[in-house]
PDB file of C-alpha atoms in Angstrom:
ATOM      1  CA  GLU A   1      53.500 245.459 -32.421  1.00 94.00           C
ATOM      2  CA  VAL A   2      53.287 242.706 -35.032  1.00 96.00           C
ATOM      3  CA  GLN A   3      56.118 240.205 -34.860  1.00 97.00           C
ATOM      4  CA  LEU A   4      56.851 237.248 -37.098  1.00 98.00           C
ATOM      5  CA  VAL A   5      59.821 235.139 -36.061  1.00 98.00           C
ATOM      6  CA  GLU A   6      60.949 232.316 -38.316  1.00 98.00           C
ATOM      7  CA  SER A   7      63.085 229.432 -37.132  1.00 98.00           C
ATOM      8  CA  GLY A   8      64.161 225.982 -38.213  1.00 98.00           C
ATOM      9  CA  GLY A   9      66.481 226.832 -41.073  1.00 98.00           C
ATOM     10  CA  GLY A  10      69.870 225.226 -41.500  1.00 98.00           C
ATOM     11  CA  LEU A  11      72.054 223.015 -43.635  1.00 98.00           C
ATOM     12  CA  VAL A  12      70.461 219.938 -45.136  1.00 98.00           C
ATOM     13  CA  LYS A  13      71.592 217.440 -47.765  1.00 98.00           C
ATOM     14  CA  PRO A  14      69.794 217.089 -51.107  1.00 98.00           C
ATOM     15  CA  GLY A  15      66.787 214.841 -50.690  1.00 98.00           C
ATOM     16  CA  GLY A  16      66.480 215.786 -47.040  1.00 98.00           C
ATOM     17  CA  SER A  17      63.693 217.455 -45.084  1.00 98.00           C
ATOM     18  CA  LEU A  18      63.304 220.437 -42.829  1.00 98.00           C
ATOM     19  CA  ARG A  19      60.440 221.995 -40.902  1.00 98.00           C
ATOM     20  CA  LEU A  20      60.297 225.743 -40.603  1.00 98.00           C
ATOM     21  CA  SER A  21      58.239 227.583 -38.002  1.00 98.00           C
ATOM     22  CA  CYS A  22      56.965 231.133 -37.807  1.00 98.00           C
ATOM     23  CA  ALA A  23      55.879 232.387 -34.382  1.00 98.00           C
ATOM     24  CA  ALA A  24      53.396 235.225 -34.676  1.00 98.00           C
ATOM     25  CA  SER A  25      52.331 237.889 -32.197  1.00 97.00           C
ATOM     26  CA  GLY A  26      50.735 241.319 -32.117  1.00 96.00           C
ATOM     27  CA  PHE A  27      47.685 240.464 -34.209  1.00 95.00           C
ATOM     28  CA  THR A  28      44.808 237.995 -34.210  1.00 95.00           C
ATOM     29  CA  PHE A  29      46.641 235.053 -35.764  1.00 96.00           C
ATOM     30  CA  ASN A  30      43.612 232.823 -36.199  1.00 94.00           C
ATOM     31  CA  ASN A  31      41.979 235.445 -38.439  1.00 95.00           C
ATOM     32  CA  ALA A  32      44.998 235.901 -40.686  1.00 96.00           C
ATOM     33  CA  TRP A  33      45.894 234.224 -43.963  1.00 96.00           C
ATOM     34  CA  MET A  34      49.563 233.316 -43.719  1.00 97.00           C
ATOM     35  CA  ASN A  35      52.098 233.038 -46.513  1.00 97.00           C
ATOM     36  CA  TRP A  36      55.613 231.798 -47.157  1.00 98.00           C
ATOM     37  CA  VAL A  37      57.936 233.602 -49.579  1.00 98.00           C
ATOM     38  CA  ARG A  38      61.535 232.733 -50.352  1.00 98.00           C
ATOM     39  CA  GLN A  39      64.497 234.542 -51.824  1.00 98.00           C
ATOM     40  CA  ALA A  40      67.691 232.961 -53.097  1.00 98.00           C
ATOM     41  CA  ALA A  41      70.864 234.980 -52.699  1.00 97.00           C
ATOM     42  CA  GLY A  42      70.922 237.812 -55.221  1.00 96.00           C
ATOM     43  CA  LYS A  43      67.585 236.763 -56.692  1.00 98.00           C
ATOM     44  CA  GLY A  44      64.010 237.978 -56.546  1.00 98.00           C
ATOM     45  CA  LEU A  45      61.084 237.168 -54.304  1.00 98.00           C
ATOM     46  CA  GLU A  46      59.282 233.891 -54.924  1.00 98.00           C
ATOM     47  CA  TRP A  47      55.886 233.129 -53.421  1.00 98.00           C
ATOM     48  CA  ILE A  48      55.708 229.577 -52.085  1.00 98.00           C
ATOM     49  CA  GLY A  49      52.169 229.270 -50.811  1.00 97.00           C
ATOM     50  CA  ARG A  50      49.619 230.247 -48.200  1.00 97.00           C
ATOM     51  CA  ILE A  51      47.090 228.918 -45.744  1.00 97.00           C
ATOM     52  CA  ARG A  52      43.788 230.649 -45.147  1.00 96.00           C
ATOM     53  CA  SER A  53      42.310 231.191 -41.741  1.00 95.00           C
ATOM     54  CA  LYS A  54      40.132 228.377 -40.431  1.00 95.00           C
ATOM     55  CA  ILE A  55      37.149 230.697 -40.420  1.00 94.00           C
ATOM     56  CA  ASP A  56      37.725 231.185 -44.171  1.00 93.00           C
ATOM     57  CA  GLY A  57      38.046 227.451 -44.746  1.00 94.00           C
ATOM     58  CA  GLY A  58      41.705 226.826 -43.929  1.00 96.00           C
ATOM     59  CA  ALA A  59      42.610 225.811 -47.494  1.00 96.00           C
ATOM     60  CA  THR A  60      46.132 225.955 -48.834  1.00 97.00           C
ATOM     61  CA  ASP A  61      47.426 227.236 -52.159  1.00 96.00           C
ATOM     62  CA  TYR A  62      50.891 226.572 -53.555  1.00 97.00           C
ATOM     63  CA  ALA A  63      53.148 227.791 -56.333  1.00 97.00           C
ATOM     64  CA  GLU A  64      53.561 225.337 -59.168  1.00 95.00           C
ATOM     65  CA  PHE A  65      57.238 224.702 -58.424  1.00 94.00           C
ATOM     66  CA  VAL A  66      56.324 223.194 -55.039  1.00 94.00           C
ATOM     67  CA  LYS A  67      55.031 220.061 -56.821  1.00 87.00           C
ATOM     68  CA  GLY A  68      53.818 218.433 -53.614  1.00 91.00           C
ATOM     69  CA  ARG A  69      57.188 218.673 -51.869  1.00 97.00           C
ATOM     70  CA  PHE A  70      56.223 221.436 -49.425  1.00 98.00           C
ATOM     71  CA  THR A  71      53.301 221.563 -46.980  1.00 98.00           C
ATOM     72  CA  ILE A  72      52.003 224.592 -45.121  1.00 98.00           C
ATOM     73  CA  SER A  73      50.119 224.152 -41.866  1.00 98.00           C
ATOM     74  CA  ARG A  74      49.172 226.216 -38.845  1.00 98.00           C
ATOM     75  CA  ASP A  75      48.497 225.744 -35.164  1.00 98.00           C
ATOM     76  CA  ASP A  76      46.254 228.553 -34.006  1.00 98.00           C
ATOM     77  CA  SER A  77      46.528 227.420 -30.377  1.00 97.00           C
ATOM     78  CA  ILE A  78      50.165 228.524 -30.342  1.00 98.00           C
ATOM     79  CA  ASN A  79      49.993 231.224 -33.036  1.00 98.00           C
ATOM     80  CA  THR A  80      52.469 229.389 -35.222  1.00 98.00           C
ATOM     81  CA  LEU A  81      52.777 228.778 -38.950  1.00 98.00           C
ATOM     82  CA  PHE A  82      54.755 225.863 -40.352  1.00 98.00           C
ATOM     83  CA  LEU A  83      56.404 224.962 -43.629  1.00 98.00           C
ATOM     84  CA  GLN A  84      57.410 221.336 -44.111  1.00 98.00           C
ATOM     85  CA  LEU A  85      60.093 221.044 -46.770  1.00 98.00           C
ATOM     86  CA  ASN A  86      60.662 217.583 -48.251  1.00 98.00           C
ATOM     87  CA  ILE A  87      62.828 216.187 -51.041  1.00 97.00           C
ATOM     88  CA  LEU A  88      64.939 219.318 -50.911  1.00 98.00           C
ATOM     89  CA  GLU A  89      67.051 220.293 -53.902  1.00 97.00           C
ATOM     90  CA  THR A  90      70.039 222.612 -54.168  1.00 98.00           C
ATOM     91  CA  ASP A  91      67.781 225.163 -55.912  1.00 97.00           C
ATOM     92  CA  ASP A  92      65.729 225.396 -52.708  1.00 98.00           C
ATOM     93  CA  THR A  93      68.622 227.185 -51.000  1.00 98.00           C
ATOM     94  CA  ALA A  94      67.170 230.529 -49.962  1.00 98.00           C
ATOM     95  CA  VAL A  95      65.992 232.729 -47.132  1.00 98.00           C
ATOM     96  CA  TYR A  96      62.432 231.741 -46.251  1.00 98.00           C
ATOM     97  CA  TYR A  97      60.077 234.461 -45.001  1.00 98.00           C
ATOM     98  CA  CYS A  98      56.675 234.220 -43.446  1.00 98.00           C
ATOM     99  CA  THR A  99      54.432 237.104 -44.281  1.00 97.00           C
ATOM    100  CA  THR A 100      50.841 238.220 -43.817  1.00 96.00           C
ATOM    101  CA  ARG A 101      48.354 241.039 -44.195  1.00 94.00           C
ATOM    102  CA  GLY A 102      47.526 240.469 -40.553  1.00 86.00           C
ATOM    103  CA  GLY A 103      43.804 239.823 -40.736  1.00 82.00           C
ATOM    104  CA  GLY A 104      40.681 241.641 -41.820  1.00 80.00           C
ATOM    105  CA  THR A 105      38.502 240.823 -44.782  1.00 85.00           C
ATOM    106  CA  TYR A 106      40.256 238.941 -47.554  1.00 84.00           C
ATOM    107  CA  TYR A 107      37.489 238.266 -50.056  1.00 83.00           C
ATOM    108  CA  GLY A 108      37.240 241.259 -52.366  1.00 77.00           C
ATOM    109  CA  ILE A 109      40.224 242.934 -50.708  1.00 80.00           C
ATOM    110  CA  GLY A 110      42.997 240.460 -51.377  1.00 86.00           C
ATOM    111  CA  ASP A 111      46.056 239.047 -49.699  1.00 90.00           C
ATOM    112  CA  TYR A 112      48.987 241.449 -49.922  1.00 95.00           C
ATOM    113  CA  PHE A 113      51.750 241.486 -47.340  1.00 96.00           C
ATOM    114  CA  ASP A 114      51.935 244.161 -44.647  1.00 94.00           C
ATOM    115  CA  TYR A 115      54.164 242.221 -42.294  1.00 96.00           C
ATOM    116  CA  TRP A 116      57.307 240.165 -42.854  1.00 98.00           C
ATOM    117  CA  GLY A 117      59.537 238.146 -40.596  1.00 98.00           C
ATOM    118  CA  GLN A 118      63.304 238.467 -40.734  1.00 98.00           C
ATOM    119  CA  GLY A 119      63.606 235.151 -42.532  1.00 98.00           C
ATOM    120  CA  THR A 120      65.417 231.881 -41.894  1.00 98.00           C
ATOM    121  CA  LEU A 121      68.156 230.558 -44.166  1.00 98.00           C
ATOM    122  CA  VAL A 122      67.859 227.109 -45.676  1.00 98.00           C
ATOM    123  CA  THR A 123      70.983 225.751 -47.334  1.00 98.00           C
ATOM    124  CA  VAL A 124      70.738 222.562 -49.353  1.00 98.00           C
ATOM    125  CA  SER A 125      74.157 221.155 -50.067  1.00 97.00           C
ATOM    126  CA  SER A 126      76.015 217.881 -49.952  1.00 96.00           C
TER     127      SER A 126
ATOM    128  CA  ASP B   1      49.578 230.885 -64.205  1.00 88.00           C
ATOM    129  CA  ILE B   2      49.720 234.632 -64.786  1.00 90.00           C
ATOM    130  CA  GLN B   3      53.237 235.960 -65.267  1.00 94.00           C
ATOM    131  CA  MET B   4      54.292 239.375 -63.988  1.00 97.00           C
ATOM    132  CA  THR B   5      56.875 241.183 -66.112  1.00 97.00           C
ATOM    133  CA  GLN B   6      58.683 244.208 -64.743  1.00 98.00           C
ATOM    134  CA  SER B   7      60.752 246.682 -66.699  1.00 98.00           C
ATOM    135  CA  PRO B   8      63.388 247.840 -66.654  1.00 98.00           C
ATOM    136  CA  SER B   9      65.321 245.267 -64.623  1.00 98.00           C
ATOM    137  CA  SER B  10      67.595 248.054 -63.425  1.00 98.00           C
ATOM    138  CA  LEU B  11      67.937 251.790 -63.764  1.00 98.00           C
ATOM    139  CA  SER B  12      70.253 254.545 -62.703  1.00 98.00           C
ATOM    140  CA  ALA B  13      68.917 258.050 -62.146  1.00 98.00           C
ATOM    141  CA  SER B  14      69.962 261.285 -60.501  1.00 98.00           C
ATOM    142  CA  VAL B  15      68.641 262.623 -57.232  1.00 98.00           C
ATOM    143  CA  GLY B  16      65.488 264.581 -57.969  1.00 98.00           C
ATOM    144  CA  ASP B  17      64.665 262.672 -61.150  1.00 98.00           C
ATOM    145  CA  ARG B  18      61.255 261.224 -61.842  1.00 98.00           C
ATOM    146  CA  VAL B  19      61.493 257.443 -62.014  1.00 98.00           C
ATOM    147  CA  THR B  20      58.936 255.111 -63.544  1.00 98.00           C
ATOM    148  CA  ILE B  21      58.808 251.326 -63.238  1.00 98.00           C
ATOM    149  CA  THR B  22      56.298 249.278 -65.160  1.00 98.00           C
ATOM    150  CA  CYS B  23      54.710 245.930 -64.404  1.00 98.00           C
ATOM    151  CA  ARG B  24      52.685 243.947 -66.911  1.00 98.00           C
ATOM    152  CA  ALA B  25      50.415 241.054 -66.024  1.00 96.00           C
ATOM    153  CA  GLY B  26      49.895 238.219 -68.461  1.00 95.00           C
ATOM    154  CA  GLN B  27      46.140 238.500 -67.910  1.00 95.00           C
ATOM    155  CA  GLY B  28      43.889 241.072 -66.309  1.00 95.00           C
ATOM    156  CA  ILE B  29      44.169 241.271 -62.534  1.00 94.00           C
ATOM    157  CA  SER B  30      41.794 244.181 -61.964  1.00 94.00           C
ATOM    158  CA  LYS B  31      43.241 246.409 -59.223  1.00 95.00           C
ATOM    159  CA  PHE B  32      44.950 243.633 -57.235  1.00 96.00           C
ATOM    160  CA  LEU B  33      48.513 244.805 -57.612  1.00 97.00           C
ATOM    161  CA  ALA B  34      50.995 245.633 -54.848  1.00 98.00           C
ATOM    162  CA  TRP B  35      54.469 247.163 -54.873  1.00 98.00           C
ATOM    163  CA  TYR B  36      57.243 246.350 -52.421  1.00 98.00           C
ATOM    164  CA  GLN B  37      60.563 248.014 -51.740  1.00 98.00           C
ATOM    165  CA  GLN B  38      63.526 245.958 -50.602  1.00 98.00           C
ATOM    166  CA  LYS B  39      66.595 247.860 -49.509  1.00 98.00           C
ATOM    167  CA  PRO B  40      69.936 246.035 -49.571  1.00 95.00           C
ATOM    168  CA  GLY B  41      70.151 243.480 -46.793  1.00 95.00           C
ATOM    169  CA  LYS B  42      66.638 244.242 -45.557  1.00 97.00           C
ATOM    170  CA  VAL B  43      63.230 242.617 -45.556  1.00 98.00           C
ATOM    171  CA  PRO B  44      60.717 243.702 -48.227  1.00 98.00           C
ATOM    172  CA  ASN B  45      58.418 246.559 -47.268  1.00 98.00           C
ATOM    173  CA  LEU B  46      54.914 247.144 -48.640  1.00 97.00           C
ATOM    174  CA  LEU B  47      54.697 250.469 -50.469  1.00 98.00           C
ATOM    175  CA  ILE B  48      51.416 250.360 -52.370  1.00 98.00           C
ATOM    176  CA  TYR B  49      48.423 248.043 -52.555  1.00 96.00           C
ATOM    177  CA  ALA B  50      45.260 248.006 -54.636  1.00 96.00           C
ATOM    178  CA  THR B  51      47.328 249.545 -57.463  1.00 97.00           C
ATOM    179  CA  SER B  52      47.417 253.054 -56.037  1.00 98.00           C
ATOM    180  CA  THR B  53      46.807 253.054 -52.264  1.00 97.00           C
ATOM    181  CA  LEU B  54      49.864 254.201 -50.354  1.00 98.00           C
ATOM    182  CA  GLN B  55      50.677 252.137 -47.270  1.00 96.00           C
ATOM    183  CA  SER B  56      50.760 254.183 -44.088  1.00 95.00           C
ATOM    184  CA  GLY B  57      54.096 255.929 -43.577  1.00 96.00           C
ATOM    185  CA  VAL B  58      55.201 255.723 -47.210  1.00 98.00           C
ATOM    186  CA  PRO B  59      56.404 259.081 -48.582  1.00 98.00           C
ATOM    187  CA  SER B  60      54.040 260.812 -50.970  1.00 98.00           C
ATOM    188  CA  ARG B  61      56.686 260.903 -53.716  1.00 98.00           C
ATOM    189  CA  PHE B  62      55.700 257.279 -54.374  1.00 98.00           C
ATOM    190  CA  SER B  63      52.582 256.676 -56.427  1.00 98.00           C
ATOM    191  CA  GLY B  64      50.994 253.826 -58.344  1.00 98.00           C
ATOM    192  CA  SER B  65      48.618 253.658 -61.250  1.00 98.00           C
ATOM    193  CA  GLY B  66      47.155 251.303 -63.804  1.00 96.00           C
ATOM    194  CA  SER B  67      44.513 248.638 -64.104  1.00 91.00           C
ATOM    195  CA  GLY B  68      43.907 245.358 -65.839  1.00 91.00           C
ATOM    196  CA  THR B  69      47.295 244.317 -67.165  1.00 96.00           C
ATOM    197  CA  ASP B  70      49.511 247.415 -67.108  1.00 97.00           C
ATOM    198  CA  PHE B  71      50.710 249.082 -63.942  1.00 98.00           C
ATOM    199  CA  THR B  72      53.213 251.762 -63.000  1.00 98.00           C
ATOM    200  CA  LEU B  73      55.169 252.730 -59.904  1.00 98.00           C
ATOM    201  CA  THR B  74      56.416 256.311 -59.983  1.00 98.00           C
ATOM    202  CA  ILE B  75      58.895 258.043 -57.733  1.00 98.00           C
ATOM    203  CA  SER B  76      58.310 261.729 -58.374  1.00 98.00           C
ATOM    204  CA  SER B  77      61.667 262.929 -57.061  1.00 98.00           C
ATOM    205  CA  LEU B  78      64.271 260.240 -56.456  1.00 98.00           C
ATOM    206  CA  GLN B  79      66.015 260.416 -53.088  1.00 98.00           C
ATOM    207  CA  PRO B  80      69.195 258.652 -51.948  1.00 98.00           C
ATOM    208  CA  GLU B  81      67.177 256.538 -49.499  1.00 98.00           C
ATOM    209  CA  ASP B  82      65.139 255.149 -52.406  1.00 98.00           C
ATOM    210  CA  VAL B  83      68.042 252.977 -53.546  1.00 98.00           C
ATOM    211  CA  ALA B  84      66.438 249.553 -53.472  1.00 98.00           C
ATOM    212  CA  THR B  85      64.915 246.807 -55.556  1.00 98.00           C
ATOM    213  CA  TYR B  86      61.220 247.209 -56.271  1.00 98.00           C
ATOM    214  CA  TYR B  87      58.846 244.311 -56.865  1.00 98.00           C
ATOM    215  CA  CYS B  88      55.298 244.207 -58.106  1.00 98.00           C
ATOM    216  CA  GLN B  89      52.970 241.395 -57.041  1.00 98.00           C
ATOM    217  CA  LYS B  90      49.583 240.228 -58.214  1.00 97.00           C
ATOM    218  CA  TYR B  91      47.210 239.096 -55.513  1.00 95.00           C
ATOM    219  CA  ASN B  92      43.846 238.669 -57.213  1.00 92.00           C
ATOM    220  CA  SER B  93      44.150 234.899 -56.875  1.00 93.00           C
ATOM    221  CA  ALA B  94      46.775 232.249 -56.242  1.00 94.00           C
ATOM    222  CA  PRO B  95      49.556 231.967 -57.220  1.00 95.00           C
ATOM    223  CA  LEU B  96      50.501 235.374 -55.805  1.00 96.00           C
ATOM    224  CA  THR B  97      53.286 235.953 -58.295  1.00 97.00           C
ATOM    225  CA  PHE B  98      55.987 238.593 -57.960  1.00 98.00           C
ATOM    226  CA  GLY B  99      57.606 240.434 -60.813  1.00 98.00           C
ATOM    227  CA  GLY B 100      61.313 239.940 -61.367  1.00 98.00           C
ATOM    228  CA  GLY B 101      62.285 243.181 -59.660  1.00 98.00           C
ATOM    229  CA  THR B 102      63.730 246.536 -60.683  1.00 98.00           C
ATOM    230  CA  LYS B 103      66.963 247.652 -59.088  1.00 98.00           C
ATOM    231  CA  VAL B 104      67.131 251.440 -58.663  1.00 98.00           C
ATOM    232  CA  GLU B 105      70.480 253.129 -58.200  1.00 98.00           C
ATOM    233  CA  ILE B 106      71.668 256.719 -57.961  1.00 98.00           C
ATOM    234  CA  LYS B 107      73.706 258.036 -60.867  1.00 96.00           C
TER     235      LYS B 107
END
């Protein structure tokens, strides 16, 4: 069974930093492209960015609003995805989800999201 | 970046009604369009990928169609358990943008 378990959320002041983790199991993590998506209360889904598998180059892609403030990384030795959040703003308050298609061929098939974690809440407030 | 525009933003229909939600991409995205269902208080769930391929376990009353820039999610006979917000998403290339969502309620 695929499991994605996010952690690391909490209350942080504007301008502060936070590091989120997503522990993955039930699939071959090192083959999977991993994504972060967020959702503010009562709002829609917002894609943050992704990291490709190392075998596919390991590159990252980000949404424009990230503007260099967020960094996605992965540690395949412990099947964990990370999201470093810096220079946080009140508008970054949201539930942050990690999500993935879980592996397979990505080129020509694409990167939609079969599996989602339960999310971790980040609250940015003074 | 390619914008994804969903309409309507909300709708109310009766049980058994046929419901149609549209999603328009700012540029052509070929077939790389997915639909997600998010029930209140729950995590999003993949319904359809590659425009029209039903994810395993999704009821056959859900269907998707379209290509290029215009896409449609159809619920052939609305059921009470279909109350949710539905999102389209492009995934041909980054950024993997979501539409704004369509909230479906029972009349």
